[in-house]
Structures are given as C-alpha cells and as structure tokens.
Amino acid sequence: IAAQELNNPFEYCDVVTTTTHKTLRGPRAGLIFRKDLENAADLEKHINDATIAAIATSLLQVSKRKFKLYAKQVIANARALAASLVSHGYRLQTDSTNNHLVLWDLRPIGLTGSKVEKGCDLMGITINKNAVSGDASAQVPGGIRLGTSALTLRNMKEEDIKVVADFLHCTVQLSLLLQKEAGSKLLKDFVRVVTVPQEGLEGYKQVKQLRDKVVTFASQWPLPGVDVQTLMKPEGIHDCAGTGGKDLDFMSPLFRFWFFFIKRRFNDQVLTSLDTGIDYNHPTLGGGIGSNFLVIGSYDFVGDAYDGSNTSTPDSDPHDNCQGAVRNRQ
C-alpha cells in the first residue's frame, strides 16, 4: 500500500491494523490506525519506546524509492511463483495472486499442509501450513501459504523464483513417496520414515539429496546484514552441505541449547533480522545455518538491503534426480 501497489484502505475504513515485522520489515509489533483520534486509547504505559524507534526507522525506509522497487518486485516474484506452480499442475486458491502471498491447495494430490510443511522443513525450506476454503478443520489444513518477501530481499528475481517453485514441486512429489512408504497417512509415521535411517527407504535417500541441492542454491544469496561465515558454531555442529561434515542432528540437546542461548542472548530485533535464515521456533529444520535456508513465508528481514540487483547465478543444476518432470532453467 505504501508503495502504491495495492489500493488504499484508508479511503473506506474507520480502523486499519497491520503488523510491522512482515512486509514492513520492522520489529515484532503492530500499528492501529483510527479516524476517531479524540477517543483514542492512551496505551503509553504498554508501549516499548525502543520498538517505537524501530518502527519509525522502518517507516523511514518505506518512504524511500528503494522500497517501492522492492514492493513491485515482491509482487512480480509472487506471480512468477504462482504461475510456475500452476504450470506443474497444482491448484491455487485464486489461480494467481495480486500481492506477496500464494495459497496452495494440496487436497487434490492427497497431501495435508502439515506433511508438506514438515517435508519442506527437512529440505531446508521454511513455509507455513494453512487452511483453505472447504477444510473441515483448521487442525488438519489442506494447504500451505507461500510468500516472496524474504526471497526478494535476497535479490532473487522471477527466474530464480521459478527454481524455488521447482524445489517445492520436488518436495511435494517426494512427500507423496514418503507417505506411500510410511504405509499410513499419520504425520508421525511420515516423520518416522524421513528421520529414522532404519525406517527410511528410497525416500529417505532422496531427502538428503534434495536438501543438499536446496542448501547449495540458497547459499548463493546472503542474508542482509548477516555474515554467516563469521558465525561461531560449537564443536559438533556442521552444515549438511559442508565438505566432509556429518549431518546436523536437529533434535540433539546440543543444537537446542545453542539456539536457546542465542535467543536469550540477543533481543527480538536481532532475532528478527535472522528469521530468514533460522526459525528458532522450529529446531527440526534441515539445511544448515544462516543463508542456507529458503524462507518462503510472509515474514521478511529487518533492514534495508534490497538494491534491485541480482549478481548470483546458480552454479549447478538443482533439478537432478527430482521426482516428476522439472524444466532445466539454467
């Protein structure tokens, strides 16, 4: 709205609310706009002054031309993502999108949003399960929601987003195989064949292969303001894409302690700036540290790093051994 890419709700609404830590790229907070200022509630005692300063900084960034270019590219990338998924034969709730979000209906292929979310987690891709129209229960959502804000701020363009869509396609096809190998439709059985070597079959091997490709691709776009090369990692923790390093056990006490320590050590402002690299609420994520993740959600970075450039070119074909027909985009 600030970039004039969507209609202005203030022309019609008496009250408008928004978060500030998603596409606004600010701290974890919110804004409430209302026309009746005379009777506005005095919430001064409940407001964190540091958060106000952070929001003000975000709003200053939004007023710049760079943000307008960023917002335009976010929508262009979202449309490219939607078009790529449709070309793979999948059904979206609205066939396309006019903003940064894509709602993907997984019911026609026999998967739940929970399974695809878990499968993507293990592949180093962060998404969110989401209910779709017609679901009987929000506890068993039939879809997932995708966003392009974080990927855009890492300077990805439409062609790069198409590669991301192919990774999603591969993950869904692999999830179907894992569900078949699990012999049931329960989420716990799905997780078991993915995470327990003794239980895994062909799908278990393909998870590792695809995860390594995701890490290789994602690491070409660094996180704004974060030099992942200088992050100190305790002994025993390795990137899954590292040379000769063993896979990271994301359920190990050491891993949980390390991220708990970071979360306690730094404030939310710093944590939010890392959200596109590490989801601290989901310690089961796969794919390594920092920029090795692909976050395809509604959240975004804190900061003003988008410059509209794209100097990264994938060095290798990410589509080898992918389940299903995938176009080579090199």
Coordinates of C-alpha atoms in Angstrom, one line a residue:
I1 CA 0.0 0.0 0.0
A2 CA 2.8 2.4 0.9
A3 CA 4.4 1.6 -2.4
Q4 CA 1.1 2.2 -4.2
E5 CA 1.0 -1.4 -5.5
L6 CA -2.3 -2.1 -3.7
N7 CA -5.4 0.0 -3.2
N8 CA -5.6 2.4 -0.3
P9 CA -7.9 1.1 2.5
F10 CA -7.9 4.4 4.4
E11 CA -10.4 5.7 1.9
Y12 CA -13.0 3.3 3.1
C13 CA -12.1 2.1 6.6
D14 CA -12.5 3.7 10.0
V15 CA -9.9 1.3 11.6
V16 CA -6.9 -0.2 9.9
T17 CA -4.4 -2.6 11.6
T18 CA -1.1 -4.1 10.4
T19 CA 1.8 -6.0 11.7
T20 CA 5.2 -4.4 11.4
H21 CA 7.5 -7.4 11.2
K22 CA 6.4 -8.9 7.9
T23 CA 6.5 -6.9 4.6
L24 CA 7.2 -3.7 6.6
R25 CA 10.5 -5.3 7.7
G26 CA 10.4 -3.9 11.2
P27 CA 10.3 -5.2 14.8
R28 CA 7.7 -7.6 16.1
A29 CA 4.9 -5.2 16.8
G30 CA 1.8 -3.7 15.2
L31 CA 0.1 -0.4 14.2
I32 CA -3.5 0.6 14.7
F33 CA -4.9 3.5 12.6
R34 CA -8.3 5.0 13.5
K35 CA -10.1 8.2 12.5
D36 CA -11.6 8.9 15.9
L37 CA -8.4 10.4 17.5
E38 CA -10.4 12.2 20.2
N39 CA -11.4 9.0 21.8
A40 CA -8.2 7.0 21.1
A41 CA -7.0 4.9 23.9
D42 CA -3.9 6.0 25.8
L43 CA -1.6 3.0 25.7
E44 CA 1.6 4.8 26.6
K45 CA 2.3 2.6 29.6
H46 CA 2.1 -0.5 27.5
I47 CA 4.3 0.6 24.7
N48 CA 8.0 -0.1 24.4
D49 CA 9.9 3.0 23.4
A50 CA 12.6 1.0 21.6
T51 CA 10.0 -0.7 19.5
I52 CA 8.6 2.7 18.5
A53 CA 12.0 3.8 17.4
A54 CA 12.4 0.6 15.4
I55 CA 9.0 1.1 13.7
A56 CA 9.9 4.7 12.9
T57 CA 13.1 3.5 11.2
S58 CA 11.1 1.0 9.2
L59 CA 8.6 3.7 8.1
L60 CA 11.5 5.9 7.0
Q61 CA 12.8 3.1 4.8
V62 CA 9.4 2.6 3.4
S63 CA 9.3 6.2 2.2
K64 CA 12.4 5.6 0.0
R65 CA 12.3 4.8 -3.7
K66 CA 14.2 1.6 -2.9
F67 CA 11.3 0.2 -1.0
K68 CA 8.9 0.9 -3.9
L69 CA 11.1 -1.0 -6.2
Y70 CA 11.2 -3.8 -3.7
A71 CA 7.5 -4.0 -3.3
K72 CA 7.0 -4.1 -7.1
Q73 CA 9.5 -7.0 -7.3
V74 CA 7.8 -8.9 -4.4
I75 CA 4.5 -9.0 -6.3
A76 CA 6.3 -9.9 -9.6
N77 CA 8.0 -12.8 -7.9
A78 CA 4.8 -13.9 -6.2
R79 CA 3.1 -14.0 -9.6
A80 CA 6.0 -15.9 -11.1
L81 CA 5.8 -18.4 -8.2
A82 CA 2.1 -18.9 -8.7
A83 CA 2.4 -19.3 -12.5
S84 CA 5.2 -21.9 -12.0
L85 CA 3.1 -24.0 -9.6
V86 CA 0.1 -23.9 -11.9
S87 CA 2.3 -25.0 -14.8
H88 CA 3.2 -28.0 -12.7
G89 CA -0.5 -28.9 -12.5
Y90 CA -1.2 -27.7 -9.0
R91 CA -4.3 -25.8 -7.8
L92 CA -4.1 -22.4 -6.1
Q93 CA -7.0 -20.9 -4.2
T94 CA -7.2 -17.9 -6.6
D95 CA -5.3 -19.3 -9.6
S96 CA -2.8 -16.4 -9.2
T97 CA -2.1 -13.5 -6.8
N98 CA -2.1 -9.7 -6.6
N99 CA 0.1 -9.4 -3.6
H100 CA 3.0 -11.2 -1.9
L101 CA 1.1 -14.4 -0.9
V102 CA 0.2 -17.6 -2.7
L103 CA -2.3 -20.0 -1.1
W104 CA -1.7 -23.6 -2.4
D105 CA -4.5 -26.2 -2.2
L106 CA -2.9 -29.6 -1.7
R107 CA -6.0 -31.7 -1.3
P108 CA -6.3 -32.7 -5.0
I109 CA -3.0 -34.6 -4.7
G110 CA -3.8 -36.3 -1.4
L111 CA -1.4 -34.4 1.0
T112 CA -2.1 -32.2 4.0
G113 CA -0.4 -28.9 4.7
S114 CA 1.2 -30.4 7.8
K115 CA 3.1 -33.0 5.9
V116 CA 4.3 -30.7 3.2
E117 CA 5.4 -28.2 5.9
K118 CA 7.3 -30.9 7.7
G119 CA 8.8 -32.2 4.4
C120 CA 9.9 -28.7 3.5
D121 CA 11.4 -28.2 6.9
L122 CA 13.6 -31.2 6.4
M123 CA 14.6 -29.9 3.0
G124 CA 15.7 -26.6 4.3
I125 CA 12.6 -24.7 3.1
T126 CA 10.5 -22.8 5.6
I127 CA 6.8 -22.5 4.8
N128 CA 3.5 -22.5 6.8
K129 CA 0.6 -24.8 6.6
N130 CA -2.7 -23.0 6.1
A131 CA -6.4 -23.9 5.9
V132 CA -8.1 -23.5 2.6
S133 CA -11.7 -23.0 1.7
G134 CA -13.7 -26.1 2.3
D135 CA -11.5 -27.6 5.0
A136 CA -13.5 -29.4 7.7
S137 CA -11.0 -28.5 10.4
A138 CA -8.2 -25.9 10.8
Q139 CA -6.3 -28.6 12.8
V140 CA -5.8 -30.6 9.6
P141 CA -5.2 -27.8 7.0
G142 CA -5.4 -28.8 3.4
G143 CA -2.9 -26.2 2.1
I144 CA 0.1 -24.1 2.6
R145 CA 0.8 -20.4 2.2
L146 CA 3.8 -19.1 0.4
G147 CA 5.3 -15.6 0.3
T148 CA 8.1 -13.9 -1.7
S149 CA 9.1 -11.1 0.6
A150 CA 12.2 -12.7 2.1
L151 CA 13.4 -14.2 -1.2
T152 CA 13.0 -10.8 -2.9
L153 CA 15.2 -9.0 -0.3
R154 CA 17.9 -11.5 -1.1
N155 CA 17.7 -10.1 -4.6
M156 CA 16.0 -13.0 -6.3
K157 CA 14.1 -12.3 -9.5
E158 CA 11.4 -14.1 -11.4
E159 CA 13.8 -16.7 -13.0
D160 CA 15.2 -17.5 -9.5
I161 CA 11.7 -17.9 -8.1
K162 CA 11.0 -20.5 -10.8
V163 CA 13.8 -22.6 -9.5
V164 CA 12.3 -22.2 -6.0
A165 CA 9.0 -23.4 -7.4
D166 CA 10.7 -26.4 -8.9
F167 CA 12.2 -27.2 -5.4
L168 CA 8.7 -27.0 -4.0
H169 CA 7.4 -29.3 -6.7
C170 CA 10.2 -31.8 -6.0
T171 CA 9.4 -31.7 -2.3
V172 CA 5.7 -32.4 -2.8
Q173 CA 6.4 -35.3 -5.1
L174 CA 8.9 -36.6 -2.6
S175 CA 6.3 -36.2 0.2
L176 CA 3.9 -38.4 -1.8
L177 CA 6.6 -41.1 -2.0
L178 CA 7.3 -40.8 1.7
Q179 CA 3.6 -41.0 2.6
K180 CA 3.4 -44.2 0.5
E181 CA 6.5 -45.7 2.2
A182 CA 5.1 -44.8 5.6
G183 CA 2.1 -47.0 4.9
S184 CA -0.3 -44.6 6.6
K185 CA -1.5 -41.0 6.5
L186 CA -0.5 -40.1 10.0
L187 CA 2.0 -37.3 10.4
K188 CA 4.1 -39.3 13.0
D189 CA 4.6 -42.1 10.5
F190 CA 5.5 -39.7 7.8
V191 CA 8.2 -38.1 10.1
R192 CA 9.4 -41.5 11.1
V193 CA 10.4 -42.7 7.6
V194 CA 12.1 -39.3 7.0
T195 CA 14.2 -39.1 10.2
V196 CA 14.9 -42.7 11.2
P197 CA 17.6 -44.3 9.0
Q198 CA 16.4 -47.8 9.8
E199 CA 12.8 -46.9 8.7
G200 CA 13.8 -44.9 5.6
L201 CA 13.7 -46.4 2.2
E202 CA 14.3 -44.7 -1.2
G203 CA 12.5 -41.5 0.0
Y204 CA 15.0 -41.2 2.9
K205 CA 17.9 -41.1 0.5
Q206 CA 16.2 -38.6 -1.8
V207 CA 15.5 -36.2 1.1
K208 CA 19.3 -35.8 1.7
Q209 CA 20.0 -35.3 -2.0
L210 CA 17.3 -32.6 -2.4
R211 CA 18.3 -30.9 0.8
D212 CA 21.9 -30.6 -0.3
K213 CA 20.7 -29.0 -3.6
V214 CA 18.5 -26.5 -1.7
V215 CA 21.4 -25.5 0.5
T216 CA 23.7 -25.1 -2.5
F217 CA 21.2 -22.9 -4.3
A218 CA 20.2 -20.8 -1.2
S219 CA 23.7 -20.1 -0.1
Q220 CA 24.3 -18.0 -3.2
W221 CA 22.1 -15.3 -1.8
P222 CA 23.4 -14.0 1.6
L223 CA 21.3 -12.6 4.4
P224 CA 21.2 -8.8 4.6
G225 CA 23.3 -7.6 7.5
V226 CA 24.4 -11.1 8.5
D227 CA 27.8 -12.5 7.6
V228 CA 27.2 -16.2 8.1
Q229 CA 30.9 -17.0 7.6
T230 CA 31.7 -15.4 10.9
L231 CA 29.0 -17.0 13.0
M232 CA 30.6 -19.2 15.6
K233 CA 29.3 -22.7 15.8
P234 CA 30.0 -25.0 18.7
E235 CA 32.1 -28.1 18.1
G236 CA 30.0 -31.0 16.8
I237 CA 27.6 -28.8 14.7
H238 CA 28.1 -29.0 10.9
D239 CA 26.4 -27.7 7.9
C240 CA 24.7 -30.5 6.0
A241 CA 26.3 -29.1 2.8
G242 CA 29.7 -28.8 4.3
T243 CA 32.6 -30.8 2.9
G244 CA 33.1 -33.9 4.9
G245 CA 30.9 -32.8 7.8
K246 CA 28.3 -35.1 9.2
D247 CA 24.6 -34.2 9.1
L248 CA 23.4 -31.9 11.9
D249 CA 21.1 -33.6 14.4
F250 CA 18.4 -31.0 14.8
M251 CA 16.8 -32.8 17.7
S252 CA 20.1 -33.1 19.7
P253 CA 20.4 -31.4 23.1
L254 CA 23.4 -29.5 21.9
F255 CA 21.5 -28.0 19.0
R256 CA 18.6 -27.0 21.1
F257 CA 20.9 -25.5 23.8
W258 CA 22.8 -23.5 21.2
F259 CA 19.7 -21.8 19.7
F260 CA 18.1 -21.3 23.1
F261 CA 21.3 -19.5 24.2
I262 CA 21.2 -17.3 21.1
K263 CA 17.6 -16.5 21.6
R264 CA 18.3 -15.4 25.2
R265 CA 21.5 -13.6 24.4
F266 CA 20.1 -11.3 21.7
N267 CA 16.9 -9.2 21.6
D268 CA 14.0 -9.8 19.3
Q269 CA 15.2 -7.1 16.9
V270 CA 18.4 -9.1 16.2
L271 CA 16.5 -12.3 16.0
T272 CA 14.0 -10.9 13.5
S273 CA 16.9 -9.9 11.3
L274 CA 17.9 -13.6 11.2
D275 CA 14.4 -15.0 10.7
T276 CA 15.0 -15.7 7.1
G277 CA 18.0 -17.9 8.0
I278 CA 16.9 -19.7 11.1
D279 CA 13.4 -20.3 12.5
Y280 CA 14.1 -20.6 16.2
N281 CA 10.6 -21.9 17.0
H282 CA 11.2 -25.0 14.8
P283 CA 14.5 -26.7 15.8
T284 CA 13.8 -29.6 13.5
L285 CA 14.6 -27.6 10.4
G286 CA 17.2 -29.0 8.0
G287 CA 19.6 -27.3 5.7
G288 CA 22.4 -25.8 7.7
I289 CA 23.0 -22.4 9.2
G290 CA 22.0 -18.9 8.1
S291 CA 21.6 -18.3 4.4
N292 CA 21.4 -22.0 3.6
F293 CA 17.7 -21.8 4.2
L294 CA 14.9 -20.7 1.8
V295 CA 12.1 -18.9 3.6
I296 CA 9.0 -18.8 1.5
G297 CA 6.7 -17.2 4.0
S298 CA 5.1 -13.8 4.8
Y299 CA 7.9 -12.8 7.1
D300 CA 10.8 -10.6 5.9
F301 CA 14.2 -9.3 7.0
V302 CA 14.7 -6.4 9.3
G303 CA 16.7 -3.9 7.4
D304 CA 17.0 -2.1 4.1
A305 CA 19.3 -4.3 2.0
Y306 CA 17.3 -4.7 -1.3
D307 CA 19.1 -3.0 -4.1
G308 CA 17.3 -4.5 -7.1
S309 CA 20.4 -6.2 -8.3
N310 CA 21.0 -9.9 -8.9
T311 CA 24.6 -11.0 -9.3
S312 CA 24.0 -14.6 -8.3
T313 CA 23.8 -17.3 -11.0
P314 CA 23.2 -20.9 -9.9
D315 CA 26.4 -22.8 -10.5
S316 CA 24.8 -26.2 -10.8
D317 CA 21.6 -27.8 -11.9
P318 CA 19.3 -28.1 -8.8
H319 CA 16.9 -30.5 -10.5
D320 CA 18.9 -33.7 -10.8
N321 CA 17.0 -36.8 -9.5
C322 CA 13.9 -34.7 -8.9
Q323 CA 10.6 -36.6 -8.7
G324 CA 8.4 -35.5 -11.6
A325 CA 9.1 -33.5 -14.7
V326 CA 11.1 -30.4 -14.0
R327 CA 12.3 -27.9 -16.5
N328 CA 16.0 -27.1 -16.6
R329 CA 16.2 -23.3 -16.1
Q330 CA 20.0 -22.9 -16.4

